[in-house]
Amino acid sequence: MLKKEGQFYFIAAFIIIAVLSGLSVIYTSIKTQNENIDVNELAKEVRYEVNQLIDNRALTGVNDNQIADNIKDVSSYYKNRYSIDVIIIYGSDSLGYIINSDAVKQVVPTDKNGKKTITLQLPSEYDFEMRSRYKNLYVVVLREKDGERAIAVE
């Protein structure tokens, strides 16, 4: 059996080794962004999320203006997370909303070829038909990278 003095030195040596080895641990982390973002998949994902939000808010009795503000928050999230622009067209044939991360704009659909539409001027003109009797939802995802522009409409 060790003497008490030897036990003290043994325990002290053990503590010193534990402290030194704890100090020598190196923590390394790398933060990368996904470079292969598929705008079509993101458009589907945004549409799903916004549909869930609309269903939830409609069941709780929230009006369209508040729903549009909540959709703006979703658009802001995707813009910040993926560095993309998300434009969401929401509404009916009597009143629509054009929503992006910066603003919510109310628009009255125009009559074009016998159909009520909301027109967006992206690099080219896009018409979104606003049908009656239910809420319409369209999602446009835009990404510009290295001079190339990708657009997905869902």
PDB file of C-alpha atoms in Angstrom:
ATOM      1  CA  MET A   1       0.000   0.000   0.000  1.00  0.00           C
ATOM      2  CA  LEU A   2       1.219   3.502  -0.821  1.00  0.00           C
ATOM      3  CA  LYS A   3       2.023   5.962   1.849  1.00  0.00           C
ATOM      4  CA  LYS A   4      -0.267   8.938   2.232  1.00  0.00           C
ATOM      5  CA  GLU A   5       2.441  11.226   0.838  1.00  0.00           C
ATOM      6  CA  GLY A   6       2.688   9.077  -2.290  1.00  0.00           C
ATOM      7  CA  GLN A   7      -1.068   9.109  -2.739  1.00  0.00           C
ATOM      8  CA  PHE A   8      -1.046  12.902  -2.641  1.00  0.00           C
ATOM      9  CA  TYR A   9       1.604  13.133  -5.383  1.00  0.00           C
ATOM     10  CA  PHE A  10      -0.214  10.527  -7.438  1.00  0.00           C
ATOM     11  CA  ILE A  11      -3.542  12.406  -7.271  1.00  0.00           C
ATOM     12  CA  ALA A  12      -1.825  15.767  -7.907  1.00  0.00           C
ATOM     13  CA  ALA A  13      -0.045  14.325 -10.978  1.00  0.00           C
ATOM     14  CA  PHE A  14      -3.338  12.929 -12.255  1.00  0.00           C
ATOM     15  CA  ILE A  15      -5.079  16.318 -11.873  1.00  0.00           C
ATOM     16  CA  ILE A  16      -2.205  18.154 -13.605  1.00  0.00           C
ATOM     17  CA  ILE A  17      -2.296  15.726 -16.541  1.00  0.00           C
ATOM     18  CA  ALA A  18      -6.098  16.079 -16.830  1.00  0.00           C
ATOM     19  CA  VAL A  19      -5.876  19.880 -16.848  1.00  0.00           C
ATOM     20  CA  LEU A  20      -3.055  19.947 -19.411  1.00  0.00           C
ATOM     21  CA  SER A  21      -4.783  17.495 -21.720  1.00  0.00           C
ATOM     22  CA  GLY A  22      -8.023  19.487 -21.401  1.00  0.00           C
ATOM     23  CA  LEU A  23      -6.197  22.660 -22.411  1.00  0.00           C
ATOM     24  CA  SER A  24      -4.574  20.997 -25.389  1.00  0.00           C
ATOM     25  CA  VAL A  25      -7.861  19.982 -27.060  1.00  0.00           C
ATOM     26  CA  ILE A  26      -8.389  21.998 -30.241  1.00  0.00           C
ATOM     27  CA  TYR A  27     -11.877  22.768 -31.479  1.00  0.00           C
ATOM     28  CA  THR A  28     -12.270  23.336 -35.209  1.00  0.00           C
ATOM     29  CA  SER A  29     -15.454  24.268 -37.021  1.00  0.00           C
ATOM     30  CA  ILE A  30     -16.102  25.231 -40.610  1.00  0.00           C
ATOM     31  CA  LYS A  31     -19.156  27.086 -41.829  1.00  0.00           C
ATOM     32  CA  THR A  32     -20.014  26.573 -45.471  1.00  0.00           C
ATOM     33  CA  GLN A  33     -22.992  27.456 -47.583  1.00  0.00           C
ATOM     34  CA  ASN A  34     -24.619  25.063 -49.959  1.00  0.00           C
ATOM     35  CA  GLU A  35     -23.563  26.139 -53.447  1.00  0.00           C
ATOM     36  CA  ASN A  36     -25.858  23.764 -55.316  1.00  0.00           C
ATOM     37  CA  ILE A  37     -29.187  25.367 -54.597  1.00  0.00           C
ATOM     38  CA  ASP A  38     -31.935  24.061 -56.851  1.00  0.00           C
ATOM     39  CA  VAL A  39     -34.399  26.931 -57.302  1.00  0.00           C
ATOM     40  CA  ASN A  40     -37.160  24.540 -58.388  1.00  0.00           C
ATOM     41  CA  GLU A  41     -36.884  22.567 -55.137  1.00  0.00           C
ATOM     42  CA  LEU A  42     -36.766  25.786 -53.127  1.00  0.00           C
ATOM     43  CA  ALA A  43     -39.892  27.046 -54.888  1.00  0.00           C
ATOM     44  CA  LYS A  44     -41.702  23.820 -53.942  1.00  0.00           C
ATOM     45  CA  GLU A  45     -40.484  24.133 -50.360  1.00  0.00           C
ATOM     46  CA  VAL A  46     -41.585  27.773 -50.086  1.00  0.00           C
ATOM     47  CA  ARG A  47     -44.985  26.926 -51.558  1.00  0.00           C
ATOM     48  CA  TYR A  48     -45.438  24.116 -49.030  1.00  0.00           C
ATOM     49  CA  GLU A  49     -44.456  26.360 -46.108  1.00  0.00           C
ATOM     50  CA  VAL A  50     -46.737  29.190 -47.232  1.00  0.00           C
ATOM     51  CA  ASN A  51     -49.641  26.761 -47.778  1.00  0.00           C
ATOM     52  CA  GLN A  52     -49.178  25.502 -44.222  1.00  0.00           C
ATOM     53  CA  LEU A  53     -49.125  29.074 -42.935  1.00  0.00           C
ATOM     54  CA  ILE A  54     -52.277  30.045 -44.865  1.00  0.00           C
ATOM     55  CA  ASP A  55     -54.149  26.943 -43.679  1.00  0.00           C
ATOM     56  CA  ASN A  56     -53.145  27.585 -40.081  1.00  0.00           C
ATOM     57  CA  ARG A  57     -54.077  31.274 -40.167  1.00  0.00           C
ATOM     58  CA  ALA A  58     -57.370  30.620 -41.984  1.00  0.00           C
ATOM     59  CA  LEU A  59     -58.401  28.106 -39.317  1.00  0.00           C
ATOM     60  CA  THR A  60     -57.709  30.659 -36.579  1.00  0.00           C
ATOM     61  CA  GLY A  61     -59.733  33.369 -38.341  1.00  0.00           C
ATOM     62  CA  VAL A  62     -56.906  35.719 -39.316  1.00  0.00           C
ATOM     63  CA  ASN A  63     -57.668  38.202 -42.123  1.00  0.00           C
ATOM     64  CA  ASP A  64     -55.829  38.384 -45.458  1.00  0.00           C
ATOM     65  CA  ASN A  65     -53.756  41.457 -44.518  1.00  0.00           C
ATOM     66  CA  GLN A  66     -52.290  39.662 -41.510  1.00  0.00           C
ATOM     67  CA  ILE A  67     -51.722  36.518 -43.578  1.00  0.00           C
ATOM     68  CA  ALA A  68     -49.846  38.609 -46.155  1.00  0.00           C
ATOM     69  CA  ASP A  69     -47.633  40.064 -43.397  1.00  0.00           C
ATOM     70  CA  ASN A  70     -46.879  36.538 -42.153  1.00  0.00           C
ATOM     71  CA  ILE A  71     -46.022  35.438 -45.697  1.00  0.00           C
ATOM     72  CA  LYS A  72     -43.592  38.374 -45.872  1.00  0.00           C
ATOM     73  CA  ASP A  73     -41.767  36.884 -42.884  1.00  0.00           C
ATOM     74  CA  VAL A  74     -41.419  33.565 -44.730  1.00  0.00           C
ATOM     75  CA  SER A  75     -40.039  35.399 -47.764  1.00  0.00           C
ATOM     76  CA  SER A  76     -37.522  37.233 -45.552  1.00  0.00           C
ATOM     77  CA  TYR A  77     -36.387  33.955 -43.992  1.00  0.00           C
ATOM     78  CA  TYR A  78     -35.642  32.371 -47.371  1.00  0.00           C
ATOM     79  CA  LYS A  79     -33.899  35.503 -48.632  1.00  0.00           C
ATOM     80  CA  ASN A  80     -31.608  35.562 -45.586  1.00  0.00           C
ATOM     81  CA  ARG A  81     -31.033  31.788 -45.486  1.00  0.00           C
ATOM     82  CA  TYR A  82     -30.380  31.107 -49.177  1.00  0.00           C
ATOM     83  CA  SER A  83     -29.563  34.549 -50.662  1.00  0.00           C
ATOM     84  CA  ILE A  84     -32.445  34.291 -53.106  1.00  0.00           C
ATOM     85  CA  ASP A  85     -35.385  36.547 -53.906  1.00  0.00           C
ATOM     86  CA  VAL A  86     -38.826  35.139 -53.233  1.00  0.00           C
ATOM     87  CA  ILE A  87     -41.953  36.785 -54.623  1.00  0.00           C
ATOM     88  CA  ILE A  88     -45.307  35.400 -53.582  1.00  0.00           C
ATOM     89  CA  ILE A  89     -48.615  36.195 -55.288  1.00  0.00           C
ATOM     90  CA  TYR A  90     -51.579  35.532 -53.032  1.00  0.00           C
ATOM     91  CA  GLY A  91     -55.257  36.444 -53.201  1.00  0.00           C
ATOM     92  CA  SER A  92     -58.464  36.097 -55.151  1.00  0.00           C
ATOM     93  CA  ASP A  93     -59.910  37.478 -58.361  1.00  0.00           C
ATOM     94  CA  SER A  94     -61.021  40.660 -56.562  1.00  0.00           C
ATOM     95  CA  LEU A  95     -57.888  41.507 -54.515  1.00  0.00           C
ATOM     96  CA  GLY A  96     -54.376  40.152 -54.655  1.00  0.00           C
ATOM     97  CA  TYR A  97     -51.096  40.655 -52.858  1.00  0.00           C
ATOM     98  CA  ILE A  98     -47.588  40.764 -54.273  1.00  0.00           C
ATOM     99  CA  ILE A  99     -45.304  39.891 -51.379  1.00  0.00           C
ATOM    100  CA  ASN A 100     -41.525  39.859 -51.103  1.00  0.00           C
ATOM    101  CA  SER A 101     -39.097  40.230 -48.217  1.00  0.00           C
ATOM    102  CA  ASP A 102     -39.322  44.036 -48.334  1.00  0.00           C
ATOM    103  CA  ALA A 103     -42.998  44.839 -48.872  1.00  0.00           C
ATOM    104  CA  VAL A 104     -46.583  43.711 -49.188  1.00  0.00           C
ATOM    105  CA  LYS A 105     -48.394  45.354 -52.085  1.00  0.00           C
ATOM    106  CA  GLN A 106     -52.149  45.105 -52.623  1.00  0.00           C
ATOM    107  CA  VAL A 107     -53.194  44.922 -56.259  1.00  0.00           C
ATOM    108  CA  VAL A 108     -56.461  44.543 -58.102  1.00  0.00           C
ATOM    109  CA  PRO A 109     -56.192  41.836 -60.768  1.00  0.00           C
ATOM    110  CA  THR A 110     -56.700  43.105 -64.297  1.00  0.00           C
ATOM    111  CA  ASP A 111     -58.883  41.550 -66.968  1.00  0.00           C
ATOM    112  CA  LYS A 112     -56.725  39.974 -69.668  1.00  0.00           C
ATOM    113  CA  ASN A 113     -58.257  37.758 -72.351  1.00  0.00           C
ATOM    114  CA  GLY A 114     -61.329  37.190 -70.201  1.00  0.00           C
ATOM    115  CA  LYS A 115     -59.307  36.108 -67.162  1.00  0.00           C
ATOM    116  CA  LYS A 116     -58.354  38.026 -64.044  1.00  0.00           C
ATOM    117  CA  THR A 117     -54.562  38.179 -63.817  1.00  0.00           C
ATOM    118  CA  ILE A 118     -51.742  39.769 -61.886  1.00  0.00           C
ATOM    119  CA  THR A 119     -48.753  40.577 -64.066  1.00  0.00           C
ATOM    120  CA  LEU A 120     -45.157  40.624 -62.855  1.00  0.00           C
ATOM    121  CA  GLN A 121     -42.400  42.179 -64.903  1.00  0.00           C
ATOM    122  CA  LEU A 122     -39.340  40.041 -64.261  1.00  0.00           C
ATOM    123  CA  PRO A 123     -36.831  39.818 -67.081  1.00  0.00           C
ATOM    124  CA  SER A 124     -39.915  38.980 -69.105  1.00  0.00           C
ATOM    125  CA  GLU A 125     -43.606  39.369 -68.350  1.00  0.00           C
ATOM    126  CA  TYR A 126     -45.383  36.721 -66.279  1.00  0.00           C
ATOM    127  CA  ASP A 127     -49.180  36.558 -65.930  1.00  0.00           C
ATOM    128  CA  PHE A 128     -50.686  34.794 -62.926  1.00  0.00           C
ATOM    129  CA  GLU A 129     -54.343  33.845 -63.269  1.00  0.00           C
ATOM    130  CA  MET A 130     -56.417  34.721 -60.212  1.00  0.00           C
ATOM    131  CA  ARG A 131     -59.395  32.375 -60.142  1.00  0.00           C
ATOM    132  CA  SER A 132     -62.547  33.028 -58.154  1.00  0.00           C
ATOM    133  CA  ARG A 133     -64.049  31.056 -55.257  1.00  0.00           C
ATOM    134  CA  TYR A 134     -60.754  30.302 -53.532  1.00  0.00           C
ATOM    135  CA  LYS A 135     -57.386  31.801 -52.696  1.00  0.00           C
ATOM    136  CA  ASN A 136     -54.651  31.608 -55.289  1.00  0.00           C
ATOM    137  CA  LEU A 137     -50.991  31.126 -54.458  1.00  0.00           C
ATOM    138  CA  TYR A 138     -47.979  31.430 -56.743  1.00  0.00           C
ATOM    139  CA  VAL A 139     -44.330  31.389 -55.702  1.00  0.00           C
ATOM    140  CA  VAL A 140     -41.513  32.885 -57.768  1.00  0.00           C
ATOM    141  CA  VAL A 141     -37.921  32.188 -56.734  1.00  0.00           C
ATOM    142  CA  LEU A 142     -35.117  34.195 -58.356  1.00  0.00           C
ATOM    143  CA  ARG A 143     -31.409  33.611 -57.940  1.00  0.00           C
ATOM    144  CA  GLU A 144     -28.577  35.505 -59.568  1.00  0.00           C
ATOM    145  CA  LYS A 145     -25.089  34.089 -59.369  1.00  0.00           C
ATOM    146  CA  ASP A 146     -22.034  34.890 -61.458  1.00  0.00           C
ATOM    147  CA  GLY A 147     -24.147  36.857 -63.941  1.00  0.00           C
ATOM    148  CA  GLU A 148     -26.598  33.983 -64.439  1.00  0.00           C
ATOM    149  CA  ARG A 149     -30.244  34.280 -63.469  1.00  0.00           C
ATOM    150  CA  ALA A 150     -32.420  31.327 -62.513  1.00  0.00           C
ATOM    151  CA  ILE A 151     -36.187  31.682 -62.102  1.00  0.00           C
ATOM    152  CA  ALA A 152     -38.605  29.063 -60.806  1.00  0.00           C
ATOM    153  CA  VAL A 153     -42.368  29.508 -60.681  1.00  0.00           C
ATOM    154  CA  GLU A 154     -44.413  27.140 -58.558  1.00  0.00           C
TER     155      GLU A 154
END
